[in-house]
Amino acid sequence: MSTAAASATPYPFSKIAFVRPASTIDQPILESLQKGKGLMPYLQSALVPSEKQQWIQTLFSKRHPDRLQPGSVVTVTTAHAPNTFSGVVLSIRRRGPDTSFVVRNVVQRTGVEMQFFVNSPHLTNIKVVKKPGDGGGRAGRRTRRAKLFYLRHSPEKMTAIAGGIKA
Amino acid sequence: MIGLKSTLNVIDNSGALLIECVNVLKNKVNNGWGSVGDEIVCVVKRARAVSAAQQASANAVKVRRGDVRRAVIVRTAKAVRRPDGRMIRFDDNAAVLLNNKREMLGTRIGGVVSADLRMKGWGKIVSLAPKVTFSVTSVRFYLLIGTQYRSCKIFPTFLCAHTLSGPP
């Protein structure tokens, strides 16, 4: 949207209209894409900018030691919205381009959950504030579940994990 | 997803504590679901006790149990979808009481409200709230691949920064 407008040549007869820039895709690939061949694999690799693809790949892989795990405390930064959202990761839903995760926090005595879709251009950063199992003693082990929806009904366990992280 | 018989907490200082929905005003029919930003007709089920001195005072806008009022939904336990695909849900249902002219009855709001209110035209309530979860600017998206519309299993917003058309 905005990137296309920035690099486009202006149209001489109108201030609002612009001529779309030439495509940066090779002609043979472009032809088969326009017929619909290999469209989904191409989009999966090309839609997301490569720096973002790097950290998405590590965070949402299945076996990487630095991957995002349910029970970790995370701060999500988004574009188009002035705020960041922090909280405990309750669940990760791995579906390729539709991958999403749910973050839960308690804001002014009300629990709030937000589901973020990873490949959205609005999602700019995910920062892991605390890995699961960072507390001492019994809490110092990773969660034994993939989906932590039981935390909705036990605020004590939420505070044990999240311990005073602001929204 | 607020409908008939749904209960909501009241988070302003109008005096009511718990209200029960009777009708959702955006639908022409009585059955139907209300979401954040929808106006509902409700019955006050529980209210704060109004002392005799407060009753006599001129600022008595306090509501009583059994009153039928209007309200706007500010939080739902059912997830609400933002234009870019984000979902947001709260732990309870909450509302703010209104009069028939869509003005607030109370003067203060205590609690989080959803930012979808602003998109539906309740900017006054959003400005009074102590905390608003995530304001959203308008998102334009279009789907253009070659000269044909292609339906893909991808959210439309993901394609807004990318066109696959050839040279103009």
mmCIF file of C-alpha atoms in Angstrom:
data_model
loop_
_atom_site.group_PDB
_atom_site.id
_atom_site.type_symbol
_atom_site.label_atom_id
_atom_site.label_comp_id
_atom_site.label_asym_id
_atom_site.label_seq_id
_atom_site.Cartn_x
_atom_site.Cartn_y
_atom_site.Cartn_z
ATOM 1 C CA MET A 1 0.000 0.000 0.000
ATOM 2 C CA SER A 2 2.201 2.778 1.237
ATOM 3 C CA THR A 3 5.382 1.231 -0.205
ATOM 4 C CA ALA A 4 3.782 1.061 -3.639
ATOM 5 C CA ALA A 5 2.749 4.681 -3.424
ATOM 6 C CA ALA A 6 6.193 5.805 -2.320
ATOM 7 C CA SER A 7 8.092 4.240 -5.211
ATOM 8 C CA ALA A 8 5.494 4.965 -7.899
ATOM 9 C CA THR A 9 5.768 7.610 -10.570
ATOM 10 C CA PRO A 10 3.194 10.384 -10.231
ATOM 11 C CA TYR A 11 0.379 10.587 -12.733
ATOM 12 C CA PRO A 12 0.562 13.887 -14.578
ATOM 13 C CA PHE A 13 -3.188 14.581 -14.628
ATOM 14 C CA SER A 14 -4.102 13.938 -11.010
ATOM 15 C CA LYS A 15 -2.465 14.445 -7.659
ATOM 16 C CA ILE A 16 -4.057 11.415 -6.074
ATOM 17 C CA ALA A 17 -3.540 8.809 -8.774
ATOM 18 C CA PHE A 18 -0.186 7.225 -9.399
ATOM 19 C CA VAL A 19 1.217 4.778 -11.922
ATOM 20 C CA ARG A 20 2.017 1.447 -10.320
ATOM 21 C CA PRO A 21 5.722 0.552 -10.368
ATOM 22 C CA ALA A 22 7.018 -2.315 -12.493
ATOM 23 C CA SER A 23 6.921 -5.678 -10.800
ATOM 24 C CA THR A 24 10.148 -6.978 -9.269
ATOM 25 C CA ILE A 25 9.270 -10.595 -10.021
ATOM 26 C CA ASP A 26 10.896 -12.503 -12.921
ATOM 27 C CA GLN A 27 8.695 -12.769 -16.010
ATOM 28 C CA PRO A 28 8.406 -16.607 -16.242
ATOM 29 C CA ILE A 29 7.574 -16.905 -12.534
ATOM 30 C CA LEU A 30 5.134 -14.045 -12.829
ATOM 31 C CA GLU A 31 3.335 -15.682 -15.725
ATOM 32 C CA SER A 32 2.813 -18.948 -13.875
ATOM 33 C CA LEU A 33 1.775 -17.090 -10.738
ATOM 34 C CA GLN A 34 -0.814 -15.167 -12.662
ATOM 35 C CA LYS A 35 -2.237 -18.484 -13.786
ATOM 36 C CA GLY A 36 -2.302 -19.615 -10.165
ATOM 37 C CA LYS A 37 0.529 -22.147 -10.303
ATOM 38 C CA GLY A 38 2.665 -22.216 -7.189
ATOM 39 C CA LEU A 39 0.807 -19.259 -5.751
ATOM 40 C CA MET A 40 0.567 -20.356 -2.136
ATOM 41 C CA PRO A 41 4.211 -21.443 -1.690
ATOM 42 C CA TYR A 42 5.338 -18.204 -3.329
ATOM 43 C CA LEU A 43 3.180 -16.080 -1.058
ATOM 44 C CA GLN A 44 4.356 -17.938 2.012
ATOM 45 C CA SER A 45 7.953 -17.119 1.225
ATOM 46 C CA ALA A 46 7.532 -13.649 -0.235
ATOM 47 C CA LEU A 47 4.843 -11.903 1.802
ATOM 48 C CA VAL A 48 6.721 -11.620 5.045
ATOM 49 C CA PRO A 49 9.902 -9.492 5.006
ATOM 50 C CA SER A 50 12.950 -11.667 5.522
ATOM 51 C CA GLU A 51 14.169 -10.129 8.806
ATOM 52 C CA LYS A 52 10.786 -10.776 10.321
ATOM 53 C CA GLN A 53 10.746 -14.264 8.809
ATOM 54 C CA GLN A 54 13.978 -15.053 10.645
ATOM 55 C CA TRP A 55 12.741 -14.430 14.117
ATOM 56 C CA ILE A 56 9.291 -15.810 13.376
ATOM 57 C CA GLN A 57 10.956 -19.035 12.293
ATOM 58 C CA THR A 58 12.921 -19.376 15.534
ATOM 59 C CA LEU A 59 10.079 -18.297 17.798
ATOM 60 C CA PHE A 60 7.473 -20.579 16.296
ATOM 61 C CA SER A 61 9.561 -23.610 15.447
ATOM 62 C CA LYS A 62 8.883 -26.887 17.157
ATOM 63 C CA ARG A 63 12.304 -27.780 18.447
ATOM 64 C CA HIS A 64 14.512 -24.713 18.532
ATOM 65 C CA PRO A 65 15.836 -24.039 22.068
ATOM 66 C CA ASP A 66 14.825 -20.358 21.821
ATOM 67 C CA ARG A 67 11.291 -21.012 20.625
ATOM 68 C CA LEU A 68 8.260 -19.400 22.199
ATOM 69 C CA GLN A 69 6.744 -21.702 24.798
ATOM 70 C CA PRO A 70 3.362 -21.493 26.463
ATOM 71 C CA GLY A 71 3.815 -20.023 29.914
ATOM 72 C CA SER A 72 6.439 -17.509 28.905
ATOM 73 C CA VAL A 73 5.879 -13.823 29.557
ATOM 74 C CA VAL A 74 5.989 -11.819 26.370
ATOM 75 C CA THR A 75 5.657 -8.196 25.190
ATOM 76 C CA VAL A 76 4.068 -7.765 21.779
ATOM 77 C CA THR A 77 4.629 -4.532 19.846
ATOM 78 C CA THR A 78 2.306 -3.696 16.985
ATOM 79 C CA ALA A 79 2.287 -0.999 14.358
ATOM 80 C CA HIS A 80 -0.883 1.056 13.871
ATOM 81 C CA ALA A 81 -1.531 1.012 17.573
ATOM 82 C CA PRO A 82 0.185 3.184 20.163
ATOM 83 C CA ASN A 83 0.291 0.502 22.819
ATOM 84 C CA THR A 84 2.227 -2.649 23.473
ATOM 85 C CA PHE A 85 0.635 -5.625 25.120
ATOM 86 C CA SER A 86 2.387 -7.832 27.664
ATOM 87 C CA GLY A 87 1.257 -11.008 29.260
ATOM 88 C CA VAL A 88 1.500 -14.749 29.535
ATOM 89 C CA VAL A 89 1.384 -16.837 26.384
ATOM 90 C CA LEU A 90 -1.547 -19.214 26.820
ATOM 91 C CA SER A 91 -1.494 -21.069 23.546
ATOM 92 C CA ILE A 92 0.329 -21.228 20.234
ATOM 93 C CA ARG A 93 -1.564 -22.297 17.151
ATOM 94 C CA ARG A 94 0.770 -23.383 14.361
ATOM 95 C CA ARG A 95 -0.872 -23.226 10.943
ATOM 96 C CA GLY A 96 1.823 -21.923 8.602
ATOM 97 C CA PRO A 97 0.712 -18.472 7.427
ATOM 98 C CA ASP A 98 -2.188 -18.456 9.883
ATOM 99 C CA THR A 99 -0.018 -19.040 12.936
ATOM 100 C CA SER A 100 -1.304 -17.219 15.985
ATOM 101 C CA PHE A 101 -0.844 -17.092 19.721
ATOM 102 C CA VAL A 102 -2.939 -15.894 22.632
ATOM 103 C CA VAL A 103 -1.533 -13.607 25.319
ATOM 104 C CA ARG A 104 -3.332 -13.075 28.603
ATOM 105 C CA ASN A 105 -2.906 -10.281 31.121
ATOM 106 C CA VAL A 106 -4.883 -8.781 33.978
ATOM 107 C CA VAL A 107 -5.538 -5.095 33.398
ATOM 108 C CA GLN A 108 -7.212 -3.200 36.244
ATOM 109 C CA ARG A 109 -8.656 -6.342 37.807
ATOM 110 C CA THR A 110 -10.103 -7.548 34.481
ATOM 111 C CA GLY A 111 -8.531 -10.358 32.550
ATOM 112 C CA VAL A 112 -7.838 -9.476 28.918
ATOM 113 C CA GLU A 113 -6.761 -11.925 26.251
ATOM 114 C CA MET A 114 -5.523 -10.953 22.813
ATOM 115 C CA GLN A 115 -4.911 -13.275 19.916
ATOM 116 C CA PHE A 116 -2.147 -12.091 17.593
ATOM 117 C CA PHE A 117 -1.575 -13.409 14.112
ATOM 118 C CA VAL A 118 2.126 -13.736 13.509
ATOM 119 C CA ASN A 119 2.326 -12.935 9.815
ATOM 120 C CA SER A 120 0.294 -9.775 10.082
ATOM 121 C CA PRO A 121 2.274 -6.740 8.916
ATOM 122 C CA HIS A 122 0.947 -4.929 11.990
ATOM 123 C CA LEU A 123 2.888 -7.155 14.344
ATOM 124 C CA THR A 124 6.371 -5.650 14.562
ATOM 125 C CA ASN A 125 8.019 -7.300 17.523
ATOM 126 C CA ILE A 126 7.669 -10.080 20.054
ATOM 127 C CA LYS A 127 9.990 -9.849 23.019
ATOM 128 C CA VAL A 128 10.261 -12.698 25.489
ATOM 129 C CA VAL A 129 10.459 -11.100 28.922
ATOM 130 C CA LYS A 130 10.559 -14.286 30.933
ATOM 131 C CA LYS A 131 10.934 -17.875 29.855
ATOM 132 C CA PRO A 132 8.691 -20.479 31.464
ATOM 133 C CA GLY A 133 10.213 -21.988 34.520
ATOM 134 C CA ASP A 134 12.147 -18.944 35.641
ATOM 135 C CA GLY A 135 10.620 -18.781 39.097
ATOM 136 C CA GLY A 136 12.314 -20.704 41.860
ATOM 137 C CA GLY A 137 11.237 -23.932 43.461
ATOM 138 C CA ARG A 138 8.138 -25.704 42.152
ATOM 139 C CA ALA A 139 7.469 -22.984 39.638
ATOM 140 C CA GLY A 140 10.927 -23.483 38.197
ATOM 141 C CA ARG A 141 9.792 -26.038 35.667
ATOM 142 C CA ARG A 142 8.191 -25.625 32.264
ATOM 143 C CA THR A 143 4.417 -26.036 32.058
ATOM 144 C CA ARG A 144 3.197 -29.542 31.441
ATOM 145 C CA ARG A 145 0.505 -28.437 29.013
ATOM 146 C CA ALA A 146 0.508 -26.966 25.536
ATOM 147 C CA LYS A 147 -2.581 -24.871 26.144
ATOM 148 C CA LEU A 148 -2.815 -23.089 29.480
ATOM 149 C CA PHE A 149 -6.498 -22.229 29.502
ATOM 150 C CA TYR A 150 -6.721 -23.370 33.121
ATOM 151 C CA LEU A 151 -5.036 -20.078 34.027
ATOM 152 C CA ARG A 152 -8.311 -18.277 33.284
ATOM 153 C CA HIS A 153 -9.793 -19.690 36.461
ATOM 154 C CA SER A 154 -6.840 -19.518 38.827
ATOM 155 C CA PRO A 155 -5.424 -16.047 39.414
ATOM 156 C CA GLU A 156 -2.884 -17.419 41.897
ATOM 157 C CA LYS A 157 -1.118 -19.390 39.201
ATOM 158 C CA MET A 158 -1.262 -16.362 36.924
ATOM 159 C CA THR A 159 0.534 -14.218 39.480
ATOM 160 C CA ALA A 160 3.031 -16.991 40.113
ATOM 161 C CA ILE A 161 3.935 -16.940 36.450
ATOM 162 C CA ALA A 162 3.457 -13.335 35.497
ATOM 163 C CA GLY A 163 4.484 -11.674 38.759
ATOM 164 C CA GLY A 164 3.679 -8.007 38.251
ATOM 165 C CA ILE A 165 4.282 -7.364 34.567
ATOM 166 C CA LYS A 166 2.482 -4.213 33.445
ATOM 167 C CA ALA A 167 0.116 -4.319 30.446
ATOM 168 C CA MET B 1 -22.479 -12.038 22.255
ATOM 169 C CA ILE B 2 -25.024 -10.423 24.538
ATOM 170 C CA GLY B 3 -28.646 -11.390 24.119
ATOM 171 C CA LEU B 4 -31.832 -11.729 26.108
ATOM 172 C CA LYS B 5 -31.174 -12.599 29.764
ATOM 173 C CA SER B 6 -27.425 -11.904 29.526
ATOM 174 C CA THR B 7 -26.076 -10.172 32.591
ATOM 175 C CA LEU B 8 -23.488 -7.444 32.450
ATOM 176 C CA ASN B 9 -21.504 -5.597 35.067
ATOM 177 C CA VAL B 10 -21.933 -1.855 35.147
ATOM 178 C CA ILE B 11 -18.683 0.016 35.330
ATOM 179 C CA ASP B 12 -19.765 3.622 35.693
ATOM 180 C CA ASN B 13 -20.896 5.480 38.805
ATOM 181 C CA SER B 14 -24.575 5.637 37.945
ATOM 182 C CA GLY B 15 -25.433 3.407 40.907
ATOM 183 C CA ALA B 16 -26.319 0.177 39.137
ATOM 184 C CA LEU B 17 -24.157 -2.875 39.680
ATOM 185 C CA LEU B 18 -25.644 -5.617 37.554
ATOM 186 C CA ILE B 19 -27.957 -5.325 34.582
ATOM 187 C CA GLU B 20 -29.785 -7.895 32.516
ATOM 188 C CA CYS B 21 -30.232 -7.420 28.793
ATOM 189 C CA VAL B 22 -33.747 -7.333 27.461
ATOM 190 C CA ASN B 23 -33.301 -6.232 23.873
ATOM 191 C CA VAL B 24 -30.430 -5.528 21.497
ATOM 192 C CA LEU B 25 -31.186 -2.353 19.603
ATOM 193 C CA LYS B 26 -29.143 -2.853 16.477
ATOM 194 C CA ASN B 27 -31.391 -5.650 15.271
ATOM 195 C CA LYS B 28 -34.936 -5.161 14.021
ATOM 196 C CA VAL B 29 -35.959 -8.387 15.722
ATOM 197 C CA ASN B 30 -35.890 -9.240 19.396
ATOM 198 C CA ASN B 31 -33.572 -12.180 19.074
ATOM 199 C CA GLY B 32 -30.021 -11.491 18.089
ATOM 200 C CA TRP B 33 -26.656 -10.861 19.613
ATOM 201 C CA GLY B 34 -25.053 -7.665 20.736
ATOM 202 C CA SER B 35 -21.347 -7.032 20.822
ATOM 203 C CA VAL B 36 -19.019 -4.233 21.902
ATOM 204 C CA GLY B 37 -20.419 -0.859 20.912
ATOM 205 C CA ASP B 38 -24.033 -1.969 20.570
ATOM 206 C CA GLU B 39 -26.831 -0.296 22.457
ATOM 207 C CA ILE B 40 -29.107 -2.519 24.537
ATOM 208 C CA VAL B 41 -32.214 -2.081 26.653
ATOM 209 C CA CYS B 42 -31.669 -3.510 30.099
ATOM 210 C CA VAL B 43 -33.198 -4.023 33.507
ATOM 211 C CA VAL B 44 -31.228 -3.118 36.617
ATOM 212 C CA LYS B 45 -30.925 -6.267 38.724
ATOM 213 C CA ARG B 46 -28.736 -4.964 41.511
ATOM 214 C CA ALA B 47 -27.927 -1.419 42.451
ATOM 215 C CA ARG B 48 -26.031 0.424 45.103
ATOM 216 C CA ALA B 49 -28.129 1.459 48.084
ATOM 217 C CA VAL B 50 -29.221 5.090 47.798
ATOM 218 C CA SER B 51 -29.358 6.855 51.139
ATOM 219 C CA ALA B 52 -32.206 9.219 51.983
ATOM 220 C CA ALA B 53 -29.945 12.275 51.842
ATOM 221 C CA GLN B 54 -28.782 11.391 48.340
ATOM 222 C CA GLN B 55 -32.370 10.873 47.235
ATOM 223 C CA ALA B 56 -33.301 14.360 48.285
ATOM 224 C CA SER B 57 -30.293 16.017 46.650
ATOM 225 C CA ALA B 58 -30.552 17.592 43.236
ATOM 226 C CA ASN B 59 -27.871 15.429 41.647
ATOM 227 C CA ALA B 60 -29.925 12.267 42.088
ATOM 228 C CA VAL B 61 -29.266 10.449 38.839
ATOM 229 C CA LYS B 62 -28.842 7.205 40.733
ATOM 230 C CA VAL B 63 -30.744 4.286 39.313
ATOM 231 C CA ARG B 64 -32.637 1.763 41.365
ATOM 232 C CA ARG B 65 -33.311 -1.923 41.134
ATOM 233 C CA GLY B 66 -35.977 -2.674 38.573
ATOM 234 C CA ASP B 67 -35.325 0.389 36.415
ATOM 235 C CA VAL B 68 -35.445 -0.135 32.684
ATOM 236 C CA ARG B 69 -32.610 1.770 31.049
ATOM 237 C CA ARG B 70 -30.433 1.773 27.993
ATOM 238 C CA ALA B 71 -26.803 0.795 28.016
ATOM 239 C CA VAL B 72 -23.870 0.352 25.670
ATOM 240 C CA ILE B 73 -21.738 -2.785 25.809
ATOM 241 C CA VAL B 74 -18.075 -2.034 26.513
ATOM 242 C CA ARG B 75 -16.558 -5.481 27.190
ATOM 243 C CA THR B 76 -17.553 -8.953 26.128
ATOM 244 C CA ALA B 77 -16.323 -12.368 27.121
ATOM 245 C CA LYS B 78 -16.781 -13.449 23.498
ATOM 246 C CA ALA B 79 -13.802 -12.543 21.341
ATOM 247 C CA VAL B 80 -14.213 -9.538 19.064
ATOM 248 C CA ARG B 81 -12.213 -9.359 15.865
ATOM 249 C CA ARG B 82 -10.254 -6.309 14.837
ATOM 250 C CA PRO B 83 -9.840 -5.514 11.109
ATOM 251 C CA ASP B 84 -6.286 -6.863 11.015
ATOM 252 C CA GLY B 85 -7.310 -10.226 12.413
ATOM 253 C CA ARG B 86 -6.480 -9.697 16.076
ATOM 254 C CA MET B 87 -9.017 -11.009 18.528
ATOM 255 C CA ILE B 88 -9.642 -9.552 21.925
ATOM 256 C CA ARG B 89 -11.703 -10.963 24.752
ATOM 257 C CA PHE B 90 -12.241 -10.008 28.338
ATOM 258 C CA ASP B 91 -13.107 -12.071 31.382
ATOM 259 C CA ASP B 92 -16.564 -10.581 31.848
ATOM 260 C CA ASN B 93 -19.333 -8.637 30.126
ATOM 261 C CA ALA B 94 -19.593 -4.988 31.044
ATOM 262 C CA ALA B 95 -21.711 -2.010 30.056
ATOM 263 C CA VAL B 96 -22.199 1.671 30.699
ATOM 264 C CA LEU B 97 -25.694 3.086 31.285
ATOM 265 C CA LEU B 98 -27.163 5.649 28.918
ATOM 266 C CA ASN B 99 -30.258 7.781 28.700
ATOM 267 C CA ASN B 100 -32.566 7.794 25.703
ATOM 268 C CA LYS B 101 -30.447 10.377 23.952
ATOM 269 C CA ARG B 102 -27.322 8.169 23.949
ATOM 270 C CA GLU B 103 -25.625 10.215 26.669
ATOM 271 C CA MET B 104 -23.975 8.645 29.676
ATOM 272 C CA LEU B 105 -25.849 8.618 32.972
ATOM 273 C CA GLY B 106 -22.787 8.380 35.142
ATOM 274 C CA THR B 107 -19.809 10.683 35.170
ATOM 275 C CA ARG B 108 -16.893 8.337 35.637
ATOM 276 C CA ILE B 109 -15.883 4.922 34.373
ATOM 277 C CA GLY B 110 -13.979 2.444 36.478
ATOM 278 C CA GLY B 111 -12.321 -0.275 34.445
ATOM 279 C CA VAL B 112 -10.952 -1.262 31.073
ATOM 280 C CA VAL B 113 -13.033 -0.723 27.965
ATOM 281 C CA SER B 114 -12.530 -2.112 24.519
ATOM 282 C CA ALA B 115 -11.153 0.225 21.880
ATOM 283 C CA ASP B 116 -13.715 -1.029 19.380
ATOM 284 C CA LEU B 117 -16.057 1.475 21.004
ATOM 285 C CA ARG B 118 -14.326 4.316 19.250
ATOM 286 C CA MET B 119 -14.875 2.686 15.881
ATOM 287 C CA LYS B 120 -18.600 2.489 16.566
ATOM 288 C CA GLY B 121 -18.896 6.105 17.547
ATOM 289 C CA TRP B 122 -18.663 6.128 21.354
ATOM 290 C CA GLY B 123 -15.625 8.363 21.576
ATOM 291 C CA LYS B 124 -16.940 10.141 24.655
ATOM 292 C CA ILE B 125 -16.940 6.932 26.677
ATOM 293 C CA VAL B 126 -13.502 5.968 25.437
ATOM 294 C CA SER B 127 -12.108 9.323 26.523
ATOM 295 C CA LEU B 128 -13.533 8.894 30.023
ATOM 296 C CA ALA B 129 -12.171 5.405 30.512
ATOM 297 C CA PRO B 130 -9.021 4.964 32.602
ATOM 298 C CA LYS B 131 -7.638 2.327 30.307
ATOM 299 C CA VAL B 132 -8.481 1.424 26.747
ATOM 300 C CA THR B 133 -7.117 -1.712 25.197
ATOM 301 C CA PHE B 134 -5.531 -0.984 21.844
ATOM 302 C CA SER B 135 -6.737 1.811 19.666
ATOM 303 C CA VAL B 136 -6.861 0.979 15.980
ATOM 304 C CA THR B 137 -6.581 3.239 12.959
ATOM 305 C CA SER B 138 -8.576 2.389 9.879
ATOM 306 C CA VAL B 139 -7.104 -0.341 7.733
ATOM 307 C CA ARG B 140 -7.613 -0.377 3.999
ATOM 308 C CA PHE B 141 -6.936 -3.607 2.168
ATOM 309 C CA TYR B 142 -7.364 -4.770 -1.383
ATOM 310 C CA LEU B 143 -6.808 -8.010 -3.199
ATOM 311 C CA LEU B 144 -5.142 -7.753 -6.588
ATOM 312 C CA ILE B 145 -3.351 -10.616 -8.246
ATOM 313 C CA GLY B 146 -2.835 -10.241 -11.995
ATOM 314 C CA THR B 147 -6.077 -9.328 -13.618
ATOM 315 C CA GLN B 148 -8.240 -11.833 -11.809
ATOM 316 C CA TYR B 149 -9.555 -12.044 -8.316
ATOM 317 C CA ARG B 150 -7.939 -14.982 -6.583
ATOM 318 C CA SER B 151 -9.450 -16.285 -3.402
ATOM 319 C CA CYS B 152 -6.676 -17.498 -1.156
ATOM 320 C CA LYS B 153 -6.685 -18.900 2.313
ATOM 321 C CA ILE B 154 -4.876 -15.836 3.643
ATOM 322 C CA PHE B 155 -6.197 -12.776 5.420
ATOM 323 C CA PRO B 156 -6.727 -9.936 2.968
ATOM 324 C CA THR B 157 -4.562 -7.595 5.026
ATOM 325 C CA PHE B 158 -1.483 -9.679 4.333
ATOM 326 C CA LEU B 159 -1.734 -8.875 0.647
ATOM 327 C CA CYS B 160 -2.129 -5.154 1.006
ATOM 328 C CA ALA B 161 1.591 -4.491 0.745
ATOM 329 C CA HIS B 162 2.160 -6.762 -2.203
ATOM 330 C CA THR B 163 0.816 -6.745 -5.723
ATOM 331 C CA LEU B 164 1.631 -9.416 -8.234
ATOM 332 C CA SER B 165 0.498 -7.525 -11.280
ATOM 333 C CA GLY B 166 2.851 -7.056 -14.226
ATOM 334 C CA PRO B 167 4.127 -3.749 -15.553
ATOM 335 C CA PRO B 168 1.375 -1.151 -15.924
#
